[in-house]
Amino acid sequence: MFDESISIVEQSSKNKYGQYFTPSMVAEFMVDLAEIDTNSSILEPSCGEGIFLDVLLKRGFYNLTAFEIDSELGKQFDFVTYKSFVSSNIKEKFQLIIGNPPYIRWKNLEKELKEELATNALWNTYFNSLCDYLYIFILKSIELLEDNGQLIFICPEYWMNTTHSITLRNYMVENGYFEKIIHFNETPIFNNATVSVVVFKYIKSKNKSKKIDVVKYYKNRILSPKILNQIKEEKSNSNIKKFSVPQFEKNKRWLLTNVAEIDKIEAFEKSCGSETSIKHDLFSSTTISTYPTIGDVCDIGNGMVSGLDKAFQLKDEQLNDIESAHTIKVIKAKNLEPFGYNKTTHYIFANEVEDEKNFKQNFPNFYKKLTPLKDRLDKRYQYNRTIPYWHWVFLRNHHLFNSKTPRIFVPCKERISNKDNFRFAYVPSGIFPTQDVTAIFPKKETKESIYFILAFLNNHRVFTWLKNKGIVKGNIVEFSEKPISGIPFRRIDWTNDKEVTLHHEISNLTEKYIKHSEGLILNKICALMDELLD
């Protein structure tokens, strides 16, 4: 039934140390988080093959209730109700609800599940078609908890900061508090899925704890009993970090980072302007920044799409004059560095040519290179039109890239494991980005120089802000137009002589650093930016 859902891996896995990971290890780890006795009422709302039920029964818990929509699963238990948990009219309240609820995006829901939700009162009260199936499992479970009851789930962590989960998150703030969150980042826990995972313990209560205990495990490695035990005992090391965060608040981003870093983020936003305000309705919440953003001072465009990248790359091919005039220089994401780049690649770019006869006659070397790949090129996504095999399939933002102005490139995705910087790079005019790169162009009316903007984007404050408030999936930060446009920006007060002087000094030093890459210059840039932002 849930072919698009995520569930705990069903087979044992062995890591390079010879230690085995089994699904029951995570179930046991989660049961250990619960503070209950053996006669406590316990619910598993989506029991699957019964991994949690096995652990609970072996530990002597007997007052168990379970739901499963697939009648072929969990047959070894005589107390499983084979109905949809979402639609079931459940009168009982529970002291513990535990499990691995299904995660299915609305677009992937089967027709009967969408029809079920369309008539579901809870769904229609709190959610809409922009929300995911996971949300109603969390919310309904809280509804079914006794006062001071515990909800312990393992699930993807994306919902803790997405816009469309705001009604769920506000409901959780109003009806209880988080006691503990364990963040596994990209640790392989779910079968056939690389996804950032959390285990959370939530208490339904009108009384609130002041803080949430957070444990983060950073290593992308199959779990072992030793690692889980270290996480359970909260033993900090290079891969396990423990800290506390304040309880989450309504209509605010939920940040799983330490208080010092939260303070740093807030200080950075304040240095760029004043506080943020919130505009929200039932289904969404919009943060209205009263500080300027990069989107206010720059145009931003995602790179062009060839559809078959290597086919268009040129190496040592001999070209005629017409062909040479129909090439472009491209910088790939792998060749970007902070402030600069190390290599360009030449690409075929003959989208002006419409006729294949003309292409064959005037571009013989291009023709020779591309015709063996014609079948693959014809199978590229066509964007609802017929695209000649020698054309790039999507020239998004080409007019922007073709402008005779310098630009800033950044990889459209950046892994932040063991890093403290991103790769915003200065690029002169005449060089293009492909789909793995996003380009940033100062607007004509922007008075701040491209060199100042570049130094600002490469500052450690922007790194901290993005890894917490950007679009982050596991250890990957995304740099498409929307997340870049939301980065706070410190505009210069051009009536303030000190700020103007700082701007010019930062700009001059940044231009110099691009050419010479001397560490002392970079240190001076950072010191001047500190003077401006502190």
mmCIF file of C-alpha atoms in Angstrom, residues 102-424:
data_model
loop_
_atom_site.group_PDB
_atom_site.id
_atom_site.type_symbol
_atom_site.label_atom_id
_atom_site.label_comp_id
_atom_site.label_asym_id
_atom_site.label_seq_id
_atom_site.Cartn_x
_atom_site.Cartn_y
_atom_site.Cartn_z
ATOM 1 C CA PRO A 102 4.163 6.511 7.178
ATOM 2 C CA TYR A 103 5.579 9.425 5.258
ATOM 3 C CA ILE A 104 3.948 10.017 1.879
ATOM 4 C CA ARG A 105 3.833 13.295 -0.006
ATOM 5 C CA TRP A 106 0.335 14.300 -1.091
ATOM 6 C CA LYS A 107 1.175 13.927 -4.798
ATOM 7 C CA ASN A 108 2.179 10.295 -4.185
ATOM 8 C CA LEU A 109 -0.881 9.320 -2.153
ATOM 9 C CA GLU A 110 -3.094 6.678 -3.685
ATOM 10 C CA LYS A 111 -6.533 7.792 -4.790
ATOM 11 C CA GLU A 112 -8.367 6.045 -1.945
ATOM 12 C CA LEU A 113 -6.159 7.705 0.671
ATOM 13 C CA LYS A 114 -6.825 11.146 -0.799
ATOM 14 C CA GLU A 115 -10.549 10.381 -0.737
ATOM 15 C CA GLU A 116 -10.241 9.239 2.867
ATOM 16 C CA LEU A 117 -8.560 12.490 3.888
ATOM 17 C CA ALA A 118 -11.124 14.580 1.996
ATOM 18 C CA THR A 119 -13.805 13.455 4.471
ATOM 19 C CA ASN A 120 -11.596 13.426 7.576
ATOM 20 C CA ALA A 121 -12.498 16.126 10.098
ATOM 21 C CA LEU A 122 -9.007 16.434 11.602
ATOM 22 C CA TRP A 123 -7.385 16.700 8.196
ATOM 23 C CA ASN A 124 -9.846 19.336 7.017
ATOM 24 C CA THR A 125 -9.406 21.325 10.225
ATOM 25 C CA TYR A 126 -5.613 21.483 10.194
ATOM 26 C CA PHE A 127 -4.256 20.461 6.802
ATOM 27 C CA ASN A 128 -4.629 20.736 3.038
ATOM 28 C CA SER A 129 -3.182 19.207 -0.130
ATOM 29 C CA LEU A 130 0.165 20.913 0.436
ATOM 30 C CA CYS A 131 0.626 18.817 3.570
ATOM 31 C CA ASP A 132 1.978 15.286 3.910
ATOM 32 C CA TYR A 133 0.361 12.119 5.236
ATOM 33 C CA LEU A 134 2.791 12.054 8.152
ATOM 34 C CA TYR A 135 1.219 15.164 9.660
ATOM 35 C CA ILE A 136 -2.126 13.602 10.507
ATOM 36 C CA PHE A 137 -0.440 10.603 12.149
ATOM 37 C CA ILE A 138 1.416 12.943 14.497
ATOM 38 C CA LEU A 139 -1.548 15.181 15.247
ATOM 39 C CA LYS A 140 -4.090 12.393 15.745
ATOM 40 C CA SER A 141 -1.652 10.531 17.991
ATOM 41 C CA ILE A 142 -1.399 13.588 20.249
ATOM 42 C CA GLU A 143 -5.197 13.785 20.333
ATOM 43 C CA LEU A 144 -5.257 10.182 21.603
ATOM 44 C CA LEU A 145 -2.708 10.685 24.385
ATOM 45 C CA GLU A 146 -3.698 10.964 28.022
ATOM 46 C CA ASP A 147 -2.517 14.045 29.890
ATOM 47 C CA ASN A 148 1.244 13.639 30.348
ATOM 48 C CA GLY A 149 1.151 10.856 27.749
ATOM 49 C CA GLN A 150 4.243 10.304 25.632
ATOM 50 C CA LEU A 151 4.607 10.292 21.846
ATOM 51 C CA ILE A 152 7.820 8.705 20.532
ATOM 52 C CA PHE A 153 8.183 8.588 16.766
ATOM 53 C CA ILE A 154 10.958 8.057 14.263
ATOM 54 C CA CYS A 155 10.435 9.956 11.013
ATOM 55 C CA PRO A 156 12.098 12.303 8.514
ATOM 56 C CA GLU A 157 12.933 15.660 10.089
ATOM 57 C CA TYR A 158 11.845 17.879 7.165
ATOM 58 C CA TRP A 159 8.455 18.710 8.737
ATOM 59 C CA MET A 160 10.078 20.461 11.685
ATOM 60 C CA ASN A 161 10.787 23.558 9.595
ATOM 61 C CA THR A 162 8.708 23.523 6.404
ATOM 62 C CA THR A 163 6.139 26.233 5.761
ATOM 63 C CA HIS A 164 3.245 23.832 5.220
ATOM 64 C CA SER A 165 3.697 22.111 8.574
ATOM 65 C CA ILE A 166 3.031 25.330 10.512
ATOM 66 C CA THR A 167 -0.432 24.241 11.686
ATOM 67 C CA LEU A 168 0.951 20.952 12.999
ATOM 68 C CA ARG A 169 3.880 22.661 14.716
ATOM 69 C CA ASN A 170 1.648 25.297 16.297
ATOM 70 C CA TYR A 171 -0.695 22.562 17.518
ATOM 71 C CA MET A 172 2.221 20.756 19.141
ATOM 72 C CA VAL A 173 3.435 23.927 20.863
ATOM 73 C CA GLU A 174 -0.065 24.585 22.209
ATOM 74 C CA ASN A 175 -0.679 21.050 23.485
ATOM 75 C CA GLY A 176 2.618 19.956 24.975
ATOM 76 C CA TYR A 177 6.378 20.059 24.687
ATOM 77 C CA PHE A 178 9.360 18.131 23.394
ATOM 78 C CA GLU A 179 11.470 16.381 25.973
ATOM 79 C CA LYS A 180 14.116 14.951 23.658
ATOM 80 C CA ILE A 181 15.080 14.988 19.979
ATOM 81 C CA ILE A 182 17.752 12.734 18.491
ATOM 82 C CA HIS A 183 18.849 13.893 15.060
ATOM 83 C CA PHE A 184 20.555 11.252 12.921
ATOM 84 C CA ASN A 185 21.227 13.465 9.893
ATOM 85 C CA GLU A 186 21.970 11.082 6.990
ATOM 86 C CA THR A 187 22.636 7.942 9.004
ATOM 87 C CA PRO A 188 21.189 5.049 6.933
ATOM 88 C CA ILE A 189 18.188 3.950 8.990
ATOM 89 C CA PHE A 190 15.427 3.851 6.379
ATOM 90 C CA ASN A 191 15.376 1.295 3.609
ATOM 91 C CA ASN A 192 16.450 2.552 0.170
ATOM 92 C CA ALA A 193 16.326 6.188 1.251
ATOM 93 C CA THR A 194 18.894 8.815 2.135
ATOM 94 C CA VAL A 195 16.970 11.121 4.379
ATOM 95 C CA SER A 196 17.599 13.159 7.493
ATOM 96 C CA VAL A 197 15.921 11.350 10.391
ATOM 97 C CA VAL A 198 14.817 12.280 13.910
ATOM 98 C CA VAL A 199 13.567 10.333 16.882
ATOM 99 C CA PHE A 200 11.517 12.612 19.099
ATOM 100 C CA LYS A 201 9.842 12.291 22.472
ATOM 101 C CA TYR A 202 6.896 14.626 22.958
ATOM 102 C CA ILE A 203 4.803 15.049 26.125
ATOM 103 C CA LYS A 204 1.153 16.082 25.977
ATOM 104 C CA SER A 205 0.849 18.553 28.825
ATOM 105 C CA LYS A 206 -0.320 22.036 29.752
ATOM 106 C CA ASN A 207 2.838 22.430 31.778
ATOM 107 C CA LYS A 208 5.985 23.150 29.820
ATOM 108 C CA SER A 209 9.591 22.185 30.249
ATOM 109 C CA LYS A 210 11.942 25.108 29.622
ATOM 110 C CA LYS A 211 14.317 23.217 27.374
ATOM 111 C CA ILE A 212 14.632 20.366 24.910
ATOM 112 C CA ASP A 213 17.531 17.935 25.134
ATOM 113 C CA VAL A 214 19.024 17.464 21.672
ATOM 114 C CA VAL A 215 21.518 14.837 20.586
ATOM 115 C CA LYS A 216 22.972 14.974 17.077
ATOM 116 C CA TYR A 217 24.796 12.102 15.422
ATOM 117 C CA TYR A 218 26.801 13.352 12.438
ATOM 118 C CA LYS A 219 28.469 10.270 10.982
ATOM 119 C CA ASN A 220 27.002 8.822 7.780
ATOM 120 C CA ARG A 221 27.553 5.237 8.891
ATOM 121 C CA ILE A 222 25.329 2.233 9.600
ATOM 122 C CA LEU A 223 24.344 2.228 13.249
ATOM 123 C CA SER A 224 25.799 -0.299 15.663
ATOM 124 C CA PRO A 225 24.857 -1.274 19.239
ATOM 125 C CA LYS A 226 27.910 0.675 20.443
ATOM 126 C CA ILE A 227 26.873 3.865 18.654
ATOM 127 C CA LEU A 228 23.255 3.646 19.820
ATOM 128 C CA ASN A 229 24.448 3.076 23.367
ATOM 129 C CA GLN A 230 26.681 6.167 23.149
ATOM 130 C CA ILE A 231 23.740 8.210 21.878
ATOM 131 C CA LYS A 232 21.476 6.830 24.618
ATOM 132 C CA GLU A 233 24.043 7.661 27.286
ATOM 133 C CA GLU A 234 24.632 11.032 25.571
ATOM 134 C CA LYS A 235 28.384 10.567 25.461
ATOM 135 C CA SER A 236 29.703 13.464 23.399
ATOM 136 C CA ASN A 237 32.527 12.844 20.941
ATOM 137 C CA SER A 238 33.512 14.048 17.475
ATOM 138 C CA ASN A 239 30.389 12.440 15.985
ATOM 139 C CA ILE A 240 27.880 12.924 18.821
ATOM 140 C CA LYS A 241 26.950 16.361 20.109
ATOM 141 C CA LYS A 242 24.605 17.013 23.029
ATOM 142 C CA PHE A 243 23.062 20.368 23.848
ATOM 143 C CA SER A 244 19.790 21.976 24.927
ATOM 144 C CA VAL A 245 17.539 24.378 23.063
ATOM 145 C CA PRO A 246 14.614 26.447 24.348
ATOM 146 C CA GLN A 247 11.149 25.022 23.818
ATOM 147 C CA PHE A 248 9.821 25.812 20.369
ATOM 148 C CA GLU A 249 7.440 28.723 19.878
ATOM 149 C CA LYS A 250 4.428 29.237 17.656
ATOM 150 C CA ASN A 251 4.984 30.663 14.182
ATOM 151 C CA LYS A 252 8.742 30.464 14.515
ATOM 152 C CA ARG A 253 11.358 28.311 12.832
ATOM 153 C CA TRP A 254 12.390 25.293 14.902
ATOM 154 C CA LEU A 255 16.182 25.259 15.117
ATOM 155 C CA LEU A 256 18.061 22.177 16.297
ATOM 156 C CA THR A 257 21.189 24.038 17.247
ATOM 157 C CA ASN A 258 22.782 25.216 20.478
ATOM 158 C CA VAL A 259 21.812 28.431 22.238
ATOM 159 C CA ALA A 260 25.107 30.135 21.411
ATOM 160 C CA GLU A 261 24.504 29.557 17.708
ATOM 161 C CA ILE A 262 20.888 30.745 17.968
ATOM 162 C CA ASP A 263 22.158 33.930 19.629
ATOM 163 C CA LYS A 264 24.676 34.331 16.819
ATOM 164 C CA ILE A 265 21.942 33.979 14.196
ATOM 165 C CA GLU A 266 19.702 36.503 15.924
ATOM 166 C CA ALA A 267 22.580 38.963 16.321
ATOM 167 C CA PHE A 268 23.389 38.611 12.617
ATOM 168 C CA GLU A 269 19.779 39.259 11.588
ATOM 169 C CA LYS A 270 19.631 42.246 13.907
ATOM 170 C CA SER A 271 22.857 43.681 12.468
ATOM 171 C CA CYS A 272 21.210 43.577 9.023
ATOM 172 C CA GLY A 273 18.104 45.435 10.182
ATOM 173 C CA SER A 274 15.354 45.108 12.746
ATOM 174 C CA GLU A 275 13.388 42.095 13.981
ATOM 175 C CA THR A 276 11.205 39.901 11.786
ATOM 176 C CA SER A 277 7.425 39.849 11.929
ATOM 177 C CA ILE A 278 5.060 36.968 11.197
ATOM 178 C CA LYS A 279 2.037 36.935 8.942
ATOM 179 C CA HIS A 280 0.097 33.708 9.149
ATOM 180 C CA ASP A 281 -3.208 32.049 8.498
ATOM 181 C CA LEU A 282 -4.494 28.555 9.156
ATOM 182 C CA PHE A 283 -2.404 26.808 6.519
ATOM 183 C CA SER A 284 0.711 28.907 6.179
ATOM 184 C CA SER A 285 3.058 31.208 7.954
ATOM 185 C CA THR A 286 5.156 33.827 6.236
ATOM 186 C CA THR A 287 8.129 35.415 7.876
ATOM 187 C CA ILE A 288 8.268 39.031 6.785
ATOM 188 C CA SER A 289 11.817 40.260 7.098
ATOM 189 C CA THR A 290 12.192 43.880 8.088
ATOM 190 C CA TYR A 291 15.879 43.523 7.304
ATOM 191 C CA PRO A 292 17.054 43.656 3.660
ATOM 192 C CA THR A 293 17.826 40.374 1.931
ATOM 193 C CA ILE A 294 20.065 39.267 -0.925
ATOM 194 C CA GLY A 295 16.919 39.084 -3.047
ATOM 195 C CA ASP A 296 16.460 42.836 -2.554
ATOM 196 C CA VAL A 297 19.870 43.690 -4.008
ATOM 197 C CA CYS A 298 20.528 40.836 -6.447
ATOM 198 C CA ASP A 299 18.914 38.948 -9.291
ATOM 199 C CA ILE A 300 19.311 35.194 -8.870
ATOM 200 C CA GLY A 301 19.074 32.477 -11.490
ATOM 201 C CA ASN A 302 19.456 28.710 -11.545
ATOM 202 C CA GLY A 303 21.806 27.402 -14.251
ATOM 203 C CA MET A 304 20.840 26.249 -17.731
ATOM 204 C CA VAL A 305 19.956 22.616 -18.450
ATOM 205 C CA SER A 306 21.535 20.690 -21.326
ATOM 206 C CA GLY A 307 19.790 17.429 -20.507
ATOM 207 C CA LEU A 308 22.911 15.347 -21.177
ATOM 208 C CA ASP A 309 25.830 17.280 -19.827
ATOM 209 C CA LYS A 310 28.813 15.278 -21.059
ATOM 210 C CA ALA A 311 27.506 15.250 -24.618
ATOM 211 C CA PHE A 312 27.959 19.018 -24.890
ATOM 212 C CA GLN A 313 31.350 19.265 -23.178
ATOM 213 C CA LEU A 314 34.308 19.992 -25.445
ATOM 214 C CA LYS A 315 37.860 18.869 -24.752
ATOM 215 C CA ASP A 316 40.451 18.853 -27.546
ATOM 216 C CA GLU A 317 38.118 18.728 -30.541
ATOM 217 C CA GLN A 318 39.190 20.635 -33.647
ATOM 218 C CA LEU A 319 36.543 23.256 -34.494
ATOM 219 C CA ASN A 320 35.950 25.483 -37.481
ATOM 220 C CA ASP A 321 35.375 29.217 -37.067
ATOM 221 C CA ILE A 322 31.575 28.911 -37.052
ATOM 222 C CA GLU A 323 31.728 26.205 -34.379
ATOM 223 C CA SER A 324 34.147 28.206 -32.252
ATOM 224 C CA ALA A 325 31.652 31.061 -32.308
ATOM 225 C CA HIS A 326 28.974 28.693 -31.016
ATOM 226 C CA THR A 327 30.662 27.613 -27.806
ATOM 227 C CA ILE A 328 30.313 28.975 -24.304
ATOM 228 C CA LYS A 329 32.553 28.821 -21.271
ATOM 229 C CA VAL A 330 31.020 27.113 -18.239
ATOM 230 C CA ILE A 331 32.125 26.657 -14.645
ATOM 231 C CA LYS A 332 31.007 23.436 -13.016
ATOM 232 C CA ALA A 333 30.169 23.268 -9.301
ATOM 233 C CA LYS A 334 33.203 21.074 -8.607
ATOM 234 C CA ASN A 335 35.482 23.859 -9.898
ATOM 235 C CA LEU A 336 34.139 26.563 -7.572
ATOM 236 C CA GLU A 337 36.075 27.750 -4.532
ATOM 237 C CA PRO A 338 35.362 30.436 -1.925
ATOM 238 C CA PHE A 339 35.868 33.738 -3.781
ATOM 239 C CA GLY A 340 37.059 32.140 -7.044
ATOM 240 C CA TYR A 341 37.282 29.133 -9.349
ATOM 241 C CA ASN A 342 40.009 26.897 -10.768
ATOM 242 C CA LYS A 343 38.784 25.829 -14.207
ATOM 243 C CA THR A 344 36.337 26.540 -17.012
ATOM 244 C CA THR A 345 34.915 24.041 -19.506
ATOM 245 C CA HIS A 346 33.889 24.776 -23.102
ATOM 246 C CA TYR A 347 30.451 23.619 -24.200
ATOM 247 C CA ILE A 348 28.625 23.329 -27.509
ATOM 248 C CA PHE A 349 25.915 25.976 -27.670
ATOM 249 C CA ALA A 350 24.091 25.987 -31.003
ATOM 250 C CA ASN A 351 20.513 26.690 -29.950
ATOM 251 C CA GLU A 352 20.254 29.352 -32.659
ATOM 252 C CA VAL A 353 20.474 26.616 -35.302
ATOM 253 C CA GLU A 354 17.040 25.197 -36.137
ATOM 254 C CA ASP A 355 17.668 23.114 -39.257
ATOM 255 C CA GLU A 356 19.515 19.787 -39.068
ATOM 256 C CA LYS A 357 20.825 20.152 -42.616
ATOM 257 C CA ASN A 358 22.392 23.453 -41.671
ATOM 258 C CA PHE A 359 23.745 21.906 -38.476
ATOM 259 C CA LYS A 360 25.361 19.021 -40.360
ATOM 260 C CA GLN A 361 26.847 21.256 -43.036
ATOM 261 C CA ASN A 362 28.177 24.150 -40.956
ATOM 262 C CA PHE A 363 28.914 22.353 -37.702
ATOM 263 C CA PRO A 364 30.496 19.072 -38.865
ATOM 264 C CA ASN A 365 32.523 18.489 -35.688
ATOM 265 C CA PHE A 366 29.511 19.137 -33.467
ATOM 266 C CA TYR A 367 27.482 16.827 -35.694
ATOM 267 C CA LYS A 368 30.112 14.105 -35.461
ATOM 268 C CA LYS A 369 30.168 14.409 -31.661
ATOM 269 C CA LEU A 370 26.397 14.505 -31.053
ATOM 270 C CA THR A 371 24.874 12.137 -33.636
ATOM 271 C CA PRO A 372 26.112 8.949 -31.883
ATOM 272 C CA LEU A 373 24.211 10.179 -28.834
ATOM 273 C CA LYS A 374 21.057 11.166 -30.726
ATOM 274 C CA ASP A 375 18.858 8.459 -29.202
ATOM 275 C CA ARG A 376 19.798 9.502 -25.669
ATOM 276 C CA LEU A 377 19.461 13.193 -26.506
ATOM 277 C CA ASP A 378 15.998 12.628 -27.973
ATOM 278 C CA LYS A 379 14.934 10.957 -24.716
ATOM 279 C CA ARG A 380 15.687 14.028 -22.620
ATOM 280 C CA TYR A 381 12.759 15.737 -20.924
ATOM 281 C CA GLN A 382 11.214 17.898 -23.664
ATOM 282 C CA TYR A 383 9.404 20.552 -21.575
ATOM 283 C CA ASN A 384 6.242 20.063 -23.650
ATOM 284 C CA ARG A 385 7.896 20.868 -26.979
ATOM 285 C CA THR A 386 10.024 19.156 -29.600
ATOM 286 C CA ILE A 387 13.679 19.936 -28.964
ATOM 287 C CA PRO A 388 16.372 19.289 -31.603
ATOM 288 C CA TYR A 389 18.984 16.902 -30.275
ATOM 289 C CA TRP A 390 21.783 19.514 -30.573
ATOM 290 C CA HIS A 391 19.870 22.072 -28.458
ATOM 291 C CA TRP A 392 20.051 22.570 -24.734
ATOM 292 C CA VAL A 393 16.640 21.712 -23.308
ATOM 293 C CA PHE A 394 16.111 24.614 -20.902
ATOM 294 C CA LEU A 395 17.775 28.022 -21.236
ATOM 295 C CA ARG A 396 16.333 29.398 -18.031
ATOM 296 C CA ASN A 397 17.772 32.813 -17.161
ATOM 297 C CA HIS A 398 19.897 32.864 -20.333
ATOM 298 C CA HIS A 399 19.285 36.605 -20.768
ATOM 299 C CA LEU A 400 20.685 37.146 -17.290
ATOM 300 C CA PHE A 401 23.736 34.967 -17.846
ATOM 301 C CA ASN A 402 24.391 36.583 -21.238
ATOM 302 C CA SER A 403 24.668 40.061 -19.714
ATOM 303 C CA LYS A 404 28.057 41.741 -19.819
ATOM 304 C CA THR A 405 28.356 42.021 -16.062
ATOM 305 C CA PRO A 406 30.351 39.986 -13.527
ATOM 306 C CA ARG A 407 28.455 37.534 -11.374
ATOM 307 C CA ILE A 408 28.736 35.306 -8.308
ATOM 308 C CA PHE A 409 28.412 31.543 -8.685
ATOM 309 C CA VAL A 410 27.588 29.035 -5.956
ATOM 310 C CA PRO A 411 26.948 25.267 -6.188
ATOM 311 C CA CYS A 412 23.201 24.635 -6.168
ATOM 312 C CA LYS A 413 23.795 22.013 -3.466
ATOM 313 C CA GLU A 414 26.569 21.950 -0.916
ATOM 314 C CA ARG A 415 27.435 19.295 1.625
ATOM 315 C CA ILE A 416 28.293 20.916 4.951
ATOM 316 C CA SER A 417 29.786 17.921 6.769
ATOM 317 C CA ASN A 418 33.068 19.023 8.374
ATOM 318 C CA LYS A 419 32.922 22.420 6.644
ATOM 319 C CA ASP A 420 32.697 25.964 7.895
ATOM 320 C CA ASN A 421 32.312 27.777 4.587
ATOM 321 C CA PHE A 422 30.384 27.827 1.334
ATOM 322 C CA ARG A 423 31.798 28.453 -2.134
ATOM 323 C CA PHE A 424 30.482 31.789 -3.342
#
